[in-house]
Tab-separated table of C-alpha atoms in Angstrom:
chain	number	residue	atom	x	y	z
Q	186	UNK	CA	-114.473	1.427	-90.131
Q	187	UNK	CA	-116.133	3.006	-87.104
Q	188	UNK	CA	-114.662	6.136	-85.546
Q	189	UNK	CA	-114.997	7.511	-82.032
Q	190	UNK	CA	-114.815	10.686	-79.990
Q	191	UNK	CA	-113.549	9.986	-76.467
Q	192	UNK	CA	-114.467	12.722	-73.990
Q	193	UNK	CA	-112.609	12.932	-70.693
Q	194	UNK	CA	-109.397	11.675	-69.179
Q	195	UNK	CA	-108.089	9.159	-66.680
Q	196	UNK	CA	-106.928	5.557	-66.906
Q	197	UNK	CA	-110.133	4.073	-68.322
Q	198	UNK	CA	-110.336	6.695	-71.067
Q	199	UNK	CA	-106.681	6.066	-71.914
Q	200	UNK	CA	-107.008	2.263	-71.919
Q	201	UNK	CA	-110.124	2.295	-74.100
Q	202	UNK	CA	-108.540	4.771	-76.514
Q	203	UNK	CA	-105.441	2.585	-76.749
Q	204	UNK	CA	-107.560	-0.495	-77.484
Q	205	UNK	CA	-109.552	1.332	-80.163
Q	206	UNK	CA	-106.461	2.795	-81.836
Q	207	UNK	CA	-104.562	-0.499	-81.753
Q	208	UNK	CA	-107.422	-2.103	-83.692
Q	209	UNK	CA	-107.434	0.606	-86.352
Q	210	UNK	CA	-110.298	2.760	-85.077
Q	211	UNK	CA	-109.722	6.520	-85.506
Q	212	UNK	CA	-110.191	8.326	-82.180
Q	213	UNK	CA	-110.527	12.032	-81.430
Q	214	UNK	CA	-109.653	12.911	-77.824
Q	215	UNK	CA	-111.553	15.850	-76.355
Q	216	UNK	CA	-111.329	17.273	-72.847
Q	217	UNK	CA	-108.161	15.349	-72.024
Q	218	UNK	CA	-104.821	16.577	-70.748
Q	219	UNK	CA	-101.500	16.209	-72.524
Q	220	UNK	CA	-100.503	13.589	-69.943
Q	221	UNK	CA	-103.448	11.418	-71.017
Q	222	UNK	CA	-102.260	11.446	-74.628
Q	223	UNK	CA	-98.717	10.662	-73.483
Q	224	UNK	CA	-100.068	7.750	-71.455
Q	225	UNK	CA	-101.910	6.425	-74.522
Q	226	UNK	CA	-98.772	6.741	-76.643
Q	227	UNK	CA	-96.791	4.854	-73.994
Q	228	UNK	CA	-99.387	2.052	-73.955
Q	229	UNK	CA	-99.356	1.842	-77.752
Q	230	UNK	CA	-95.551	1.694	-77.685
Q	231	UNK	CA	-95.732	-1.159	-75.184
Q	232	UNK	CA	-98.347	-2.910	-77.337
Q	233	UNK	CA	-96.110	-2.686	-80.417
Q	234	UNK	CA	-92.991	-3.902	-78.599
Q	235	UNK	CA	-94.789	-6.923	-77.171
Q	236	UNK	CA	-96.624	-7.745	-80.374
Q	237	UNK	CA	-93.484	-7.441	-82.512
Q	238	UNK	CA	-90.455	-8.294	-80.327
Q	239	UNK	CA	-86.991	-7.443	-81.619
Q	240	UNK	CA	-85.513	-10.493	-83.336
Q	241	UNK	CA	-84.013	-9.254	-86.583
Q	242	UNK	CA	-82.124	-6.177	-87.775
Q	243	UNK	CA	-85.169	-4.542	-89.388
Q	244	UNK	CA	-87.529	-5.161	-86.466
Q	245	UNK	CA	-86.851	-1.802	-84.798
Q	246	UNK	CA	-87.845	-0.006	-87.994
Q	247	UNK	CA	-90.977	-2.164	-88.209
Q	248	UNK	CA	-91.847	-1.239	-84.618
Q	249	UNK	CA	-91.449	2.468	-85.352
Q	250	UNK	CA	-93.539	2.186	-88.512
Q	251	UNK	CA	-96.289	0.319	-86.668
Q	252	UNK	CA	-96.344	2.861	-83.821
Q	253	UNK	CA	-96.546	5.686	-86.351
Q	254	UNK	CA	-99.522	4.035	-88.070
Q	255	UNK	CA	-101.308	3.459	-84.761
Q	256	UNK	CA	-100.663	7.033	-83.614
Q	257	UNK	CA	-102.182	8.267	-86.876
Q	258	UNK	CA	-105.482	6.925	-85.520
Q	259	UNK	CA	-105.267	9.334	-82.566
Q	260	UNK	CA	-105.776	13.070	-82.571
Q	261	UNK	CA	-106.335	15.453	-79.688
Q	262	UNK	CA	-108.210	18.731	-79.931
Q	263	UNK	CA	-109.836	21.332	-77.715
Q	264	UNK	CA	-111.814	22.751	-80.644
Q	265	UNK	CA	-115.237	21.117	-80.476
Q	266	UNK	CA	-116.104	22.327	-83.977
Q	267	UNK	CA	-113.362	20.093	-85.429
Q	268	UNK	CA	-114.729	16.884	-83.925
Q	269	UNK	CA	-116.229	14.068	-85.953
Q	270	UNK	CA	-116.996	10.461	-85.128
Q	271	UNK	CA	-119.671	7.784	-85.360
Q	272	UNK	CA	-119.799	7.126	-81.603
Q	273	UNK	CA	-119.204	9.484	-78.666
Q	274	UNK	CA	-117.565	7.783	-75.676
Q	275	UNK	CA	-118.366	9.562	-72.407
Q	276	UNK	CA	-115.535	8.973	-69.931
Q	277	UNK	CA	-116.112	12.205	-68.003
Q	278	UNK	CA	-117.631	10.863	-64.771
Q	279	UNK	CA	-120.564	13.247	-64.971
Q	280	UNK	CA	-119.035	16.261	-66.706
Q	281	UNK	CA	-122.208	16.923	-68.670
Q	282	UNK	CA	-121.214	20.365	-70.081
Q	283	UNK	CA	-118.422	18.720	-72.087
Q	284	UNK	CA	-120.768	16.013	-73.361
Q	285	UNK	CA	-123.485	18.528	-74.251
Q	286	UNK	CA	-120.976	20.634	-76.178
Q	287	UNK	CA	-119.844	17.659	-78.255
Q	288	UNK	CA	-123.397	16.462	-78.910
Q	289	UNK	CA	-124.347	19.884	-80.273
Q	290	UNK	CA	-121.680	19.549	-82.977
Q	291	UNK	CA	-122.119	15.802	-83.602
Q	292	UNK	CA	-125.891	15.399	-83.069
Q	293	UNK	CA	-126.275	12.130	-84.976
Q	294	UNK	CA	-123.670	10.203	-82.986
Q	295	UNK	CA	-124.875	7.975	-80.131
Q	296	UNK	CA	-123.196	8.259	-76.743
Q	297	UNK	CA	-121.582	5.278	-75.036
Q	298	UNK	CA	-121.566	6.136	-71.329
Q	299	UNK	CA	-118.808	4.335	-69.406
Q	300	UNK	CA	-120.510	4.907	-66.048
Q	301	UNK	CA	-123.450	2.758	-67.144
Q	302	UNK	CA	-126.101	5.479	-67.180
Q	303	UNK	CA	-128.453	6.192	-70.085
Q	304	UNK	CA	-130.151	9.603	-70.045
Q	305	UNK	CA	-131.971	9.360	-73.386
Q	306	UNK	CA	-132.669	7.001	-76.271
Q	307	UNK	CA	-129.319	7.722	-77.981
Q	308	UNK	CA	-127.217	7.173	-74.862
Q	309	UNK	CA	-126.076	3.588	-74.329
Q	310	UNK	CA	-124.795	2.746	-70.869
Q	311	UNK	CA	-122.037	0.151	-70.534
Q	312	UNK	CA	-120.707	-1.571	-67.440
Q	313	UNK	CA	-116.932	-1.971	-67.622
Q	314	UNK	CA	-115.282	-4.893	-65.828
Q	315	UNK	CA	-112.013	-3.750	-64.305
Q	316	UNK	CA	-109.108	-4.091	-64.841
Q	317	UNK	CA	-110.302	-3.422	-68.372
Q	318	UNK	CA	-106.840	-3.666	-69.934
Q	319	UNK	CA	-106.912	-7.364	-68.942
Q	320	UNK	CA	-110.600	-8.320	-69.060
Q	321	UNK	CA	-111.608	-6.571	-72.322
Q	322	UNK	CA	-115.249	-7.208	-71.389
Q	323	UNK	CA	-118.324	-4.981	-71.022
Q	324	UNK	CA	-122.035	-5.368	-70.455
Q	325	UNK	CA	-124.355	-3.127	-72.453
Q	326	UNK	CA	-127.193	-1.625	-70.409
Q	327	UNK	CA	-130.308	-1.092	-72.526
Q	328	UNK	CA	-133.847	0.089	-71.831
Q	329	UNK	CA	-137.152	-0.061	-73.763
Q	330	UNK	CA	-136.500	3.447	-75.100
Q	331	UNK	CA	-133.026	2.630	-76.465
Q	332	UNK	CA	-132.643	3.567	-80.126
Q	333	UNK	CA	-131.788	0.375	-82.102
Q	334	UNK	CA	-129.512	2.178	-84.569
Q	335	UNK	CA	-127.551	3.793	-81.731
Q	336	UNK	CA	-127.189	0.435	-80.001
Q	337	UNK	CA	-125.968	-1.167	-83.231
Q	338	UNK	CA	-123.315	1.522	-83.694
Q	339	UNK	CA	-121.998	1.044	-80.161
Q	340	UNK	CA	-121.882	-2.726	-80.576
Q	341	UNK	CA	-120.028	-2.367	-83.882
Q	342	UNK	CA	-117.437	-0.139	-82.212
Q	343	UNK	CA	-116.888	-2.704	-79.443
Q	344	UNK	CA	-116.785	-5.634	-81.853
Q	345	UNK	CA	-114.196	-3.936	-84.068
Q	346	UNK	CA	-111.992	-3.463	-80.989
Q	347	UNK	CA	-112.421	-7.122	-79.925
Q	348	UNK	CA	-114.192	-6.070	-76.734
Q	349	UNK	CA	-116.486	-8.891	-75.615
Q	350	UNK	CA	-120.073	-8.071	-74.634
Q	351	UNK	CA	-121.440	-10.140	-71.750
Q	352	UNK	CA	-125.054	-11.069	-71.151
Q	353	UNK	CA	-126.565	-10.733	-67.662
Q	354	UNK	CA	-125.705	-14.276	-66.590
Q	355	UNK	CA	-122.112	-13.949	-67.753
Q	356	UNK	CA	-121.930	-10.553	-66.043
Q	357	UNK	CA	-122.876	-12.037	-62.671
Q	358	UNK	CA	-120.256	-14.763	-63.122
Q	359	UNK	CA	-117.639	-12.195	-64.112
Q	360	UNK	CA	-118.300	-10.068	-61.016
Q	361	UNK	CA	-117.913	-13.124	-58.782
Q	362	UNK	CA	-114.709	-14.147	-60.533
Q	363	UNK	CA	-113.269	-10.643	-60.225
Q	364	UNK	CA	-114.156	-10.456	-56.528
Q	365	UNK	CA	-112.452	-13.821	-56.013
Q	366	UNK	CA	-109.396	-12.711	-57.943
Q	367	UNK	CA	-109.088	-9.480	-55.944
Q	368	UNK	CA	-109.484	-11.256	-52.595
Q	369	UNK	CA	-106.799	-13.793	-53.535
Q	370	UNK	CA	-104.397	-11.182	-54.848
Q	371	UNK	CA	-103.730	-13.488	-57.795
Q	372	UNK	CA	-101.622	-12.725	-60.843
Q	373	UNK	CA	-103.080	-11.374	-64.085
Q	374	UNK	CA	-102.686	-14.768	-65.756
Q	375	UNK	CA	-105.104	-16.260	-63.227
Q	376	UNK	CA	-107.643	-13.543	-64.078
Q	377	UNK	CA	-107.277	-14.236	-67.788
Q	378	UNK	CA	-108.045	-17.917	-67.224
Q	379	UNK	CA	-111.100	-17.002	-65.148
Q	380	UNK	CA	-112.405	-14.709	-67.881
Q	381	UNK	CA	-111.829	-17.367	-70.542
Q	382	UNK	CA	-113.825	-19.884	-68.503
Q	383	UNK	CA	-116.762	-17.451	-68.316
Q	384	UNK	CA	-116.724	-16.540	-72.003
Q	385	UNK	CA	-115.156	-19.477	-73.880
Q	386	UNK	CA	-115.487	-17.721	-77.235
Q	387	UNK	CA	-113.525	-14.629	-76.149
Q	388	UNK	CA	-110.052	-13.867	-77.434
Q	389	UNK	CA	-107.055	-15.446	-75.719
Q	390	UNK	CA	-104.929	-12.840	-73.991
Q	391	UNK	CA	-101.265	-13.601	-73.472
Q	392	UNK	CA	-99.465	-12.623	-70.291
Q	393	UNK	CA	-98.228	-9.512	-72.134
Q	394	UNK	CA	-101.881	-8.615	-72.838
Q	395	UNK	CA	-101.547	-8.760	-76.622
Q	396	UNK	CA	-104.643	-10.195	-78.280
Q	397	UNK	CA	-104.464	-13.428	-80.258
Q	398	UNK	CA	-107.263	-15.174	-82.191
């Protein structure tokens, strides 16, 4: 099972961390505030409640047990020397000192940059299609100098979390669909149908955003 170090804070960092943890991927949060961790815990709680609605007497206990197991995948530290992970996720919006500090202690891990920029052969840029908690889609930005092993690790991380990678043609279609959705002010269900029409093989997302296969 792949593991990740998520650097930074904010909604995108929280949403991605929640998605990774809910699919069993261990995540170490670095450079985030306590409120970011609380936001992730709240999203995981919501995920558990919607995935396992209360129907029987023991369901509340099952919910608590599931949340506990998911939260075991998440740890938060400010001690860079205690970090470990197979992929570094850069959600810092350009806070390079934080990223450099982590890379010094985890030199073999590739960096997945959420702002789409790749500064070296082991940094893989990704374009995130917002709202990511609904779309669950990304486009990987590669270059001739991209390290194949680093790219494979990033793709494995995304695949394990059921995040769908788009090709260029699908990416153009997704941008148009998202622009249309925003201009119409449509509901999330409409967006889900648009995404499913672009990538027929993607997972089906219910109105409560839980993932079904």
